Coordinates of C-alpha atoms in Angstrom, one line a residue:
X1 CA 118.8 144.5 27.2
X2 CA 119.5 145.8 30.8
X3 CA 122.1 148.8 30.8
X4 CA 123.5 147.2 34.3
X5 CA 124.9 143.7 34.4
X6 CA 123.4 141.3 36.7
X7 CA 125.9 140.8 39.8
X8 CA 126.1 136.7 40.8
X9 CA 127.8 135.5 43.6
X10 CA 129.0 132.5 41.9
X11 CA 132.6 132.4 42.3
X12 CA 135.7 130.4 41.0
X13 CA 136.5 127.5 43.2
X14 CA 139.9 128.3 44.9
X15 CA 142.4 125.8 45.8
X16 CA 141.5 124.0 48.9
X17 CA 144.9 122.7 50.1
X18 CA 146.9 125.8 49.8
X19 CA 148.2 128.1 52.6
X20 CA 146.9 131.3 52.7
X21 CA 147.1 134.8 54.2
X22 CA 144.0 136.7 54.7
X23 CA 143.1 139.9 53.1
X24 CA 143.7 141.7 56.8
X25 CA 147.0 140.0 57.1
X26 CA 148.1 141.5 54.1
X27 CA 146.7 144.7 55.1
X28 CA 148.6 144.4 58.6
X29 CA 152.2 144.4 56.5
X30 CA 154.3 147.3 57.0
X31 CA 154.9 147.8 53.0
X32 CA 150.7 148.2 52.9
X33 CA 150.6 150.3 55.9
X34 CA 153.3 153.1 54.5
X35 CA 150.0 153.8 51.8
X36 CA 147.7 154.6 54.7
X37 CA 145.2 152.4 53.7
X38 CA 141.2 153.2 53.7
X39 CA 139.1 150.4 53.9
X40 CA 136.1 150.7 51.9
X41 CA 134.5 147.7 51.9
X42 CA 135.5 144.8 54.5
X43 CA 134.0 143.4 57.6
X44 CA 133.8 139.4 56.5
X45 CA 135.4 140.2 53.5
X46 CA 138.9 141.0 55.0
X47 CA 139.0 137.1 56.0
X48 CA 138.8 136.4 52.4
X49 CA 141.9 133.9 51.8
X50 CA 144.8 135.4 50.0
X51 CA 147.1 133.0 47.8
X52 CA 149.2 135.3 45.8
X53 CA 149.4 139.1 45.0
X54 CA 148.7 140.2 41.2
X55 CA 149.5 143.7 39.8
X56 CA 147.5 145.0 36.9
X57 CA 145.8 148.0 35.1
X58 CA 144.3 145.8 32.3
X59 CA 140.8 145.8 31.6
X60 CA 140.9 142.0 30.5
X61 CA 142.7 141.1 33.8
X62 CA 140.0 138.8 34.7
X63 CA 140.7 135.9 32.2
X64 CA 144.4 135.8 33.6
X65 CA 143.5 134.9 37.4
X66 CA 142.9 131.8 38.6
X67 CA 141.2 132.5 42.2
X68 CA 142.3 133.9 45.7
X69 CA 144.8 136.6 44.2
X70 CA 144.9 140.1 45.8
X71 CA 144.4 142.8 43.0
X72 CA 146.8 145.8 43.0
X73 CA 145.8 148.4 41.0
X74 CA 146.1 152.0 39.7
X75 CA 142.7 151.7 37.6
X76 CA 144.8 153.4 34.9
X77 CA 143.5 151.2 32.2
X78 CA 139.9 150.7 33.3
X79 CA 137.2 151.7 31.6
X80 CA 135.1 154.9 32.2
X81 CA 131.7 154.1 31.6
X82 CA 129.5 152.9 34.9
X83 CA 128.2 150.1 33.1
X84 CA 131.3 148.8 31.4
X85 CA 132.8 149.4 35.6
X86 CA 130.1 147.4 36.8
X87 CA 130.7 144.5 34.5
X88 CA 134.3 144.7 34.8
X89 CA 134.4 144.9 38.6
X90 CA 131.8 141.9 38.4
X91 CA 134.0 139.5 36.3
X92 CA 136.9 140.1 39.1
X93 CA 134.6 138.7 41.1
X94 CA 133.7 135.6 39.2
X95 CA 137.3 135.2 38.6
X96 CA 137.4 134.7 42.5
X97 CA 140.1 137.0 43.5
X98 CA 140.3 137.6 47.3
X99 CA 139.9 141.5 47.1
X100 CA 141.1 144.9 45.4
X101 CA 143.8 146.8 46.6
X102 CA 143.2 150.3 44.4
X103 CA 146.2 153.3 44.8
X104 CA 144.5 156.7 44.5
X105 CA 146.1 160.1 42.7
X106 CA 148.2 158.0 40.3
X107 CA 145.7 157.7 37.6
X108 CA 142.4 158.5 39.4
X109 CA 141.5 160.6 42.4
X110 CA 139.0 157.9 44.0
X111 CA 137.8 154.7 43.3
X112 CA 134.8 154.4 40.7
X113 CA 131.4 154.3 42.4
X114 CA 129.9 151.3 40.5
X115 CA 133.2 149.4 41.3
X116 CA 132.2 150.3 45.1
X117 CA 128.7 149.4 44.7
X118 CA 129.6 145.9 43.1
X119 CA 132.4 145.1 46.0
X120 CA 129.6 146.0 48.2
X121 CA 127.0 143.8 47.2
X122 CA 129.0 140.8 46.6
X123 CA 131.1 141.2 49.8
X124 CA 134.5 141.8 47.8
X125 CA 137.1 143.4 49.6
X126 CA 138.0 147.1 48.6
X127 CA 140.7 149.1 50.4
X128 CA 141.8 152.5 48.6
X129 CA 145.6 153.3 49.4
X130 CA 145.7 157.1 49.8
X131 CA 149.8 157.3 49.3
X132 CA 151.9 155.9 46.7
X133 CA 153.7 152.8 47.3
X134 CA 156.1 150.5 45.8
X135 CA 153.9 147.6 44.4
X136 CA 156.9 145.5 44.1
X137 CA 157.4 146.1 47.9
X138 CA 153.9 145.1 48.7
X139 CA 154.3 142.0 46.3
X140 CA 157.7 140.9 48.0
X141 CA 156.4 141.2 51.4
X142 CA 153.1 139.3 50.7
X143 CA 155.2 136.3 48.7
X144 CA 157.8 135.9 51.7
X145 CA 154.7 136.0 54.3
X146 CA 153.3 133.2 52.3
X147 CA 156.3 131.1 51.7
X148 CA 156.7 131.4 55.5
X149 CA 153.3 130.4 56.3
X150 CA 154.0 127.5 53.9
X151 CA 157.0 126.4 55.6
X152 CA 155.4 126.6 58.9
X153 CA 152.6 124.3 57.5
X154 CA 155.0 122.0 56.3
X155 CA 156.7 121.7 59.8
X156 CA 153.3 121.4 61.6
X157 CA 152.0 118.5 59.3
X158 CA 155.2 116.7 59.8
X159 CA 155.0 117.2 63.5
X160 CA 151.2 116.3 63.5
X161 CA 152.0 113.0 61.5
X162 CA 154.9 111.8 63.8
X163 CA 152.0 112.4 66.4
X164 CA 149.3 110.5 65.0
X165 CA 151.6 107.9 63.9
X166 CA 152.7 107.2 67.2
X167 CA 149.4 107.1 68.4
X168 CA 148.7 104.6 65.7
X169 CA 151.5 102.3 66.9
X170 CA 151.0 102.5 70.4
X171 CA 147.3 101.2 69.7
X172 CA 146.3 104.4 71.5
X173 CA 142.6 104.2 72.6
X174 CA 139.9 106.3 70.5
X175 CA 139.4 108.8 73.1
X176 CA 143.1 109.5 73.0
X177 CA 143.3 110.2 69.5
X178 CA 140.5 112.3 70.1
X179 CA 141.7 114.4 73.1
X180 CA 144.9 115.0 70.7
X181 CA 143.0 115.7 68.1
X182 CA 141.2 118.6 69.8
X183 CA 144.3 119.8 71.9
X184 CA 146.3 120.3 68.2
X185 CA 142.9 122.1 66.8
X186 CA 142.4 124.1 70.0
X187 CA 138.5 123.4 69.6
X188 CA 136.1 120.9 70.7
X189 CA 136.3 117.1 68.8
X190 CA 133.4 114.7 68.8
X191 CA 133.8 111.1 67.4
X192 CA 130.6 109.6 66.3
X193 CA 129.7 105.9 65.0
X194 CA 127.6 105.5 61.9
X195 CA 124.2 105.6 64.2
X196 CA 125.5 108.9 65.2
X197 CA 125.8 107.7 68.8
X198 CA 128.8 109.8 70.3
X199 CA 131.9 107.5 71.2
X200 CA 134.3 109.9 72.7
X201 CA 134.3 113.8 73.1
X202 CA 136.8 116.7 73.8
X203 CA 135.3 120.0 74.9
X204 CA 138.4 121.7 76.1
X205 CA 136.4 123.4 78.7
X206 CA 133.3 123.6 77.0
X207 CA 130.3 121.8 78.5
X208 CA 129.6 118.7 76.9
X209 CA 126.2 119.5 76.7
X210 CA 127.1 122.6 74.6
X211 CA 129.2 120.6 72.4
X212 CA 126.9 117.9 71.6
X213 CA 124.3 120.8 70.9
X214 CA 126.8 122.5 68.3
X215 CA 127.8 119.6 66.5
X216 CA 125.6 121.0 63.6
X217 CA 128.2 123.7 63.0
X218 CA 130.9 121.4 62.9
X219 CA 133.4 120.4 60.4
X220 CA 133.6 116.7 59.8
X221 CA 135.8 113.8 58.3
X222 CA 135.0 110.2 57.7
X223 CA 136.9 107.5 59.8
X224 CA 137.1 105.5 57.0
X225 CA 139.8 102.8 55.1
X226 CA 140.1 100.1 52.5
X227 CA 136.3 100.4 51.7
X228 CA 135.0 100.3 55.2
X229 CA 133.4 103.4 57.3
X230 CA 133.2 103.2 61.2
X231 CA 132.1 106.6 61.8
X232 CA 132.6 110.3 61.4
X233 CA 135.2 113.1 63.3
X234 CA 134.0 116.6 64.0
X235 CA 135.4 119.5 65.1
X236 CA 133.5 122.6 66.3
X237 CA 134.7 126.3 64.8
X238 CA 138.0 127.5 66.5
X239 CA 141.1 129.3 65.4
X240 CA 142.7 128.7 62.0
X241 CA 145.6 126.1 62.2
X242 CA 148.7 126.6 60.1
X243 CA 148.4 123.2 58.4
X244 CA 144.6 123.4 58.1
X245 CA 141.6 122.4 60.0
X246 CA 140.6 119.9 57.7
X247 CA 144.2 118.5 57.5
X248 CA 144.7 118.1 61.3
X249 CA 140.9 116.8 61.5
X250 CA 142.1 114.1 58.4
X251 CA 145.3 112.8 60.6
X252 CA 142.9 112.1 63.5
X253 CA 140.4 110.4 61.5
X254 CA 143.4 108.2 60.2
X255 CA 144.7 107.2 63.3
X256 CA 141.5 106.0 64.5
X257 CA 140.8 103.9 61.3
X258 CA 144.0 102.2 61.9
X259 CA 142.8 101.3 65.2
X260 CA 139.8 100.1 64.1
X261 CA 142.0 97.9 61.3
X262 CA 144.1 96.6 64.3
X263 CA 141.2 95.4 66.7
X264 CA 138.9 94.0 63.6
X265 CA 136.3 96.8 63.9
X266 CA 135.0 99.2 66.0
X267 CA 133.6 96.8 68.5
X268 CA 135.9 98.4 71.3
X269 CA 134.2 101.7 70.8
X270 CA 130.8 101.0 72.3
X271 CA 132.7 99.6 75.5
X272 CA 134.7 103.1 75.3
X273 CA 131.6 105.4 75.1
X274 CA 129.8 103.2 77.9
X275 CA 132.9 103.3 80.1
X276 CA 133.1 107.1 79.6
X277 CA 129.5 107.9 80.8
X278 CA 129.9 105.4 83.8
X279 CA 133.1 107.1 84.8
X280 CA 131.3 110.5 84.5
X281 CA 128.4 109.5 86.3
X282 CA 130.6 107.9 89.3
X283 CA 132.3 111.1 89.1
X284 CA 129.3 113.5 89.2
X285 CA 130.4 115.7 91.8
X286 CA 132.8 117.0 89.7
X287 CA 130.4 117.0 86.5
X288 CA 127.8 118.7 85.4
X289 CA 124.5 116.7 85.6
X290 CA 123.3 118.5 82.1
X291 CA 126.7 117.1 80.6
X292 CA 126.5 113.3 81.8
X293 CA 122.5 113.8 80.8
X294 CA 124.0 114.7 77.1
X295 CA 126.0 111.9 77.1
X296 CA 123.4 109.3 77.8
X297 CA 121.0 110.8 75.2
X298 CA 124.0 110.9 72.8
X299 CA 124.5 107.3 73.4
X300 CA 120.8 106.5 73.1
X301 CA 120.2 106.0 76.6
X302 CA 116.8 107.9 77.6
X303 CA 115.8 108.8 81.3
X304 CA 112.4 110.3 81.0
X305 CA 109.7 108.2 80.9
X306 CA 111.6 105.4 81.3
X307 CA 112.5 103.0 84.9
X308 CA 116.1 103.3 85.1
X309 CA 118.3 101.6 87.4
X310 CA 122.0 100.9 88.4
X311 CA 123.1 97.7 88.5
X312 CA 126.4 95.5 89.7
X313 CA 127.1 92.2 88.6
X314 CA 129.6 90.1 90.3
X315 CA 131.2 86.5 89.4
X316 CA 132.6 85.3 86.2
X317 CA 130.9 87.1 83.2
X318 CA 131.7 89.4 79.9
X319 CA 130.5 92.7 80.0
X320 CA 130.1 92.7 76.4
X321 CA 127.6 90.1 76.6
X322 CA 125.6 91.7 79.7
X323 CA 125.2 94.8 77.3
X324 CA 124.4 92.3 74.3
X325 CA 121.8 90.4 76.4
X326 CA 120.1 93.5 78.2
X327 CA 119.8 95.2 74.6
X328 CA 118.2 91.8 73.5
X329 CA 115.5 92.3 75.8
X330 CA 114.7 95.5 75.0
X331 CA 116.5 98.0 77.4
X332 CA 119.3 100.8 76.6
X333 CA 122.1 99.9 78.6
X334 CA 125.5 101.6 79.5
X335 CA 127.9 99.1 81.0
X336 CA 131.4 99.1 82.2
X337 CA 134.1 97.1 84.1
X338 CA 134.6 98.7 87.4
X339 CA 137.4 97.4 89.9
X340 CA 136.3 93.5 90.1
X341 CA 132.4 94.0 89.1
X342 CA 130.3 94.5 86.0
X343 CA 128.6 97.9 86.7
X344 CA 125.5 99.1 84.4
X345 CA 122.6 101.6 83.7
X346 CA 119.4 99.8 82.6
X347 CA 116.9 102.0 81.0
X348 CA 113.6 100.0 81.2
X349 CA 110.2 100.8 79.4
X350 CA 108.0 102.3 82.2
X351 CA 105.7 99.5 81.2
X352 CA 108.2 96.6 81.3
X353 CA 109.0 95.0 84.6
X354 CA 112.5 94.2 85.8
X355 CA 112.0 90.5 87.4
X356 CA 114.9 88.3 89.0
X357 CA 114.5 86.2 85.9
X358 CA 115.2 88.7 83.7
X359 CA 118.2 90.3 85.7
X360 CA 120.1 86.9 86.0
X361 CA 119.3 86.3 82.2
X362 CA 120.9 89.6 81.6
X363 CA 123.6 89.0 84.0
X364 CA 124.4 85.5 83.0
X365 CA 124.9 82.3 84.9
X366 CA 126.1 81.9 88.3
X367 CA 126.7 85.7 89.0
X368 CA 125.0 87.8 92.0
X369 CA 123.0 90.7 90.9
X370 CA 122.9 94.0 93.2
X371 CA 119.8 96.5 92.0
X372 CA 119.6 99.8 92.8
X373 CA 116.2 102.0 93.1
X374 CA 114.7 103.4 90.2
X375 CA 115.5 106.7 89.0
X376 CA 114.2 109.2 86.4
X377 CA 117.1 111.6 86.3
X378 CA 120.8 112.0 86.5
X379 CA 121.3 112.7 90.4
X380 CA 118.6 109.7 90.8
X381 CA 120.6 107.6 88.6
X382 CA 123.7 108.4 90.2
X383 CA 122.2 107.6 94.0
X384 CA 120.7 103.8 92.0
X385 CA 124.1 103.1 90.9
X386 CA 126.0 104.0 94.3
X387 CA 123.3 102.2 96.1
X388 CA 123.9 99.1 94.3
X389 CA 127.4 99.4 94.4
X390 CA 127.1 100.1 98.4
X391 CA 125.0 96.7 98.5
X392 CA 127.6 94.8 96.6
X393 CA 130.4 95.7 98.7
X394 CA 128.0 95.0 102.0
X395 CA 127.5 91.8 100.6
X396 CA 128.9 88.7 102.4
X397 CA 127.0 85.7 101.1
X398 CA 128.3 83.0 98.8
X399 CA 128.7 83.7 95.1
X400 CA 125.9 82.0 93.0
X401 CA 122.9 83.3 91.2
X402 CA 120.8 85.6 93.1
X403 CA 119.5 88.8 92.9
X404 CA 119.4 91.6 95.9
X405 CA 117.4 94.8 95.4
X406 CA 118.4 98.0 97.9
X407 CA 114.7 98.3 97.7
X408 CA 114.1 95.6 99.9
X409 CA 117.0 97.0 102.3
X410 CA 115.4 100.5 103.8
X411 CA 118.3 101.0 105.9
X412 CA 120.7 100.5 103.1
X413 CA 118.4 102.9 101.1
X414 CA 118.4 105.4 103.7
X415 CA 122.3 105.7 104.1
X416 CA 122.4 105.9 100.4
X417 CA 120.1 108.8 100.4
X418 CA 122.2 110.4 103.2
X419 CA 125.7 109.3 102.1
X420 CA 126.8 112.9 101.9
X421 CA 125.3 114.3 104.8
X422 CA 127.9 115.0 107.2
X423 CA 126.0 114.5 110.3
X424 CA 125.6 110.7 109.2
X425 CA 129.2 110.4 109.2
X426 CA 129.6 112.3 112.7
X427 CA 127.5 109.6 114.0
X428 CA 129.3 106.8 112.3
X429 CA 132.9 108.3 113.9
X430 CA 131.6 108.8 117.2
X431 CA 129.4 105.9 118.0
X432 CA 132.1 103.7 116.8
X433 CA 135.2 105.4 117.6
X434 CA 136.5 103.2 120.7
X435 CA 135.9 99.9 118.6
X436 CA 138.1 101.6 115.5
X437 CA 140.5 102.3 118.1
X438 CA 141.0 99.0 119.7
X439 CA 141.2 97.4 116.5
X440 CA 143.9 99.8 115.2
X441 CA 145.9 99.4 118.1
X442 CA 145.9 95.6 118.7
X443 CA 144.9 94.5 115.0
X444 CA 141.4 93.2 116.6
X445 CA 138.4 92.3 114.8
X446 CA 135.8 93.6 116.7
X447 CA 134.6 95.8 113.6
X448 CA 134.1 92.5 111.9
X449 CA 132.4 90.9 114.7
X450 CA 129.9 93.7 115.2
X451 CA 128.9 93.6 111.2
X452 CA 128.1 90.0 112.0
X453 CA 126.0 90.9 114.9
X454 CA 123.8 93.4 112.9
X455 CA 123.8 91.4 109.8
X456 CA 122.1 88.4 111.7
X457 CA 120.0 90.3 114.5
X458 CA 118.5 87.8 116.4
X459 CA 120.4 85.0 115.7
X460 CA 123.9 84.8 117.4
X461 CA 124.6 81.3 116.0
X462 CA 124.5 82.5 112.4
X463 CA 126.6 85.6 113.4
X464 CA 129.1 83.7 115.2
X465 CA 129.4 81.4 111.9
X466 CA 129.7 84.5 109.8
X467 CA 132.9 85.5 111.7
X468 CA 134.3 82.4 111.5
X469 CA 134.5 82.3 115.1
X470 CA 133.1 79.7 117.9
X471 CA 130.2 80.6 119.8
X472 CA 132.3 81.2 122.8
X473 CA 135.1 83.2 121.6
X474 CA 132.1 85.5 119.5
X475 CA 130.3 86.2 122.9
X476 CA 133.6 87.2 124.3
X477 CA 134.0 89.8 121.6
X478 CA 130.6 90.8 122.4
X479 CA 131.1 91.3 125.6
X480 CA 134.2 93.4 125.2
X481 CA 132.3 95.4 122.3
X482 CA 129.7 96.2 124.9
X483 CA 131.9 97.5 127.6
X484 CA 134.1 99.7 125.3
X485 CA 130.6 101.0 123.7
X486 CA 129.1 101.3 127.1
X487 CA 126.0 100.0 125.0
X488 CA 123.4 96.8 125.6
X489 CA 123.7 94.8 122.6
X490 CA 120.6 93.1 123.2
X491 CA 118.5 96.4 122.9
X492 CA 116.9 96.9 119.4
X493 CA 117.5 100.6 119.2
X494 CA 121.4 100.5 120.0
X495 CA 121.4 97.6 117.1
X496 CA 120.0 99.9 114.7
X497 CA 122.3 102.9 115.5
X498 CA 125.4 100.5 115.2
X499 CA 124.0 99.1 112.0
X500 CA 123.7 102.7 110.4
X501 CA 127.4 103.8 112.0
X502 CA 128.6 100.5 110.1
X503 CA 126.8 101.2 106.9
X504 CA 128.1 104.9 106.8
X505 CA 131.4 103.9 107.6
X506 CA 131.9 101.0 104.9
X507 CA 130.7 103.8 102.5
X508 CA 133.3 106.4 103.3
X509 CA 135.7 103.3 103.0
X510 CA 134.8 102.0 100.0
X511 CA 134.3 105.2 97.5
X512 CA 137.6 106.7 99.0
X513 CA 135.7 110.3 99.3
X514 CA 135.9 112.4 102.4
X515 CA 132.1 113.6 103.2
X516 CA 131.6 117.4 102.9
X517 CA 131.8 119.6 105.8

C-alpha cells in the first residue's frame, strides 16, 4: 500500500440555489485583513463559492461539513505525520470546502508542506494569517455579508419576477423578452428554436457574429411548459448576478413559454426572426455585413454557392403563406411585411431557375412580383432587395399577376448600383430644380407629367393617358417643362438624362435617406 494517499478531484456537490460569497470576497473583509493574510494557493481557487464559515482544529472535521464552507483553523489538532496530513487535506477537499484559512503562530509556525502540496494540486484555496485575529469576528463579518447578499438576492428576484410577469401580461414579443433578459444579466442572450435557428439575439454591443460564434460557451435553459418545448435561451459568460444567472435566465424562459402558450405555439418566432434579419439588412449602413451574414446563416439562409434575390410581392396575400410556399419550392427564405408590401429574400440552388411561373406561385394569386438582380453576398443581397423595392415604387401599372425584373430595366439597375453616389443625386437636383420649384410654388403636377413621358418614350398618347390628362393639356405641360428646363423633350439623350434624374430623386424620396456627401 502506498504511503501517499491518492489525490482525486471529486468534490461534494454544493447547493446551487443558495447565495454565496467567494473566497476573494471573504479575504477583502476588514476582520480578515487585520490578520495580514498571505495567499499560498490562490488564482482561480479564490473564486470558489463560500456559503458558510466553520471553525475547527479537529482532525475529523471533514465528516461534519456539507460543502462550501471556509475552514478557519490553527491546525492544533492536525496530525504530524506527512502521509496523514495529505490524507487529511484530501478529505477536506472531498468534503467540498471552499478553502482553508490557517492562523500561524498560535499552534504552528507554518502551514504543513503536505497540506500546501495537496491544496496546490487540487486547486483548493489556502491562506495563511500572519497575525492573530478573533475568529468570532471573522465568522460574524462573513455571516453578516452572506445575509446581506441573500437579502439583495431576494429583492432582485422579486424585481425580476415583477418585470417578467409584466412582460408576459403585456404580450411582449420574444425579441423584447430577450433584450430585457440580456440587460438584466449584463451579457449577450440568444433565443434558438428546436432546430437551433436563431430567433432573437441581444448582444449588448458585442457584434452579433461574435455572439453566435461563442454560443458553445453559453449557459442554457429550455423554453418549455406543459410538456411542450419550443426552444432554448442562452446567455454568454458575463458578470455574476445577485439572484443567480441561471435564475434570471429561467425567468426569461418562463416569460417566453407563456408567450408561446398564449400564441398557440412558436409560429410567431419564425416571422420575428425573419423580420429581424430583413430590418438588419435594410439598415445595413448602420450594421456590419458580417453580423447580417451570421444572422442569415443562423436562420438557415445560405448565400455562397447559391443564387439569391430580393423580391417584393404586392397585392393581397399572407407573408406566412409566401414563406411556406417558398420553402415548399426548395428555397431558403426570409420574409417580412414592410410598409404595404411583402418583402422576401430567396436563396435558390445554383442549378435551379427562378421562372415567372415559380415566382407567381410563391407570391400567391393576383399579385405583382418585383425581382432584384442575383446576389452572392450580403452587400449584393442588400442591393438586390433595394432595387426590387425601388422597382416596385416606380411601378404605375394596375395590380394583377405579373413579374417585373430589375434585370429587364437596365436604367433602374444602373441607378440602383449608383444610388449612394453623390454625383447622381447632384445631377438629379441640378436637372430637375426648375420643375421642382414650379410644382412647389404652384402645387403643380409637372414632375408627374415628366415621369409619364419617360415611362412611355415615343408614345405620348399613352403618356397622356397615364397622367390622366387630355392630350392637349398634356402637350401644354410638356411645352412648359421644356421652357423651364431649356431642353428639347424630343431629344433622346435629354429624355435619358431626365429619366436618370427622376429615378435618383424617387430613390431619395422613398428611402428617406440623405445621400452621402
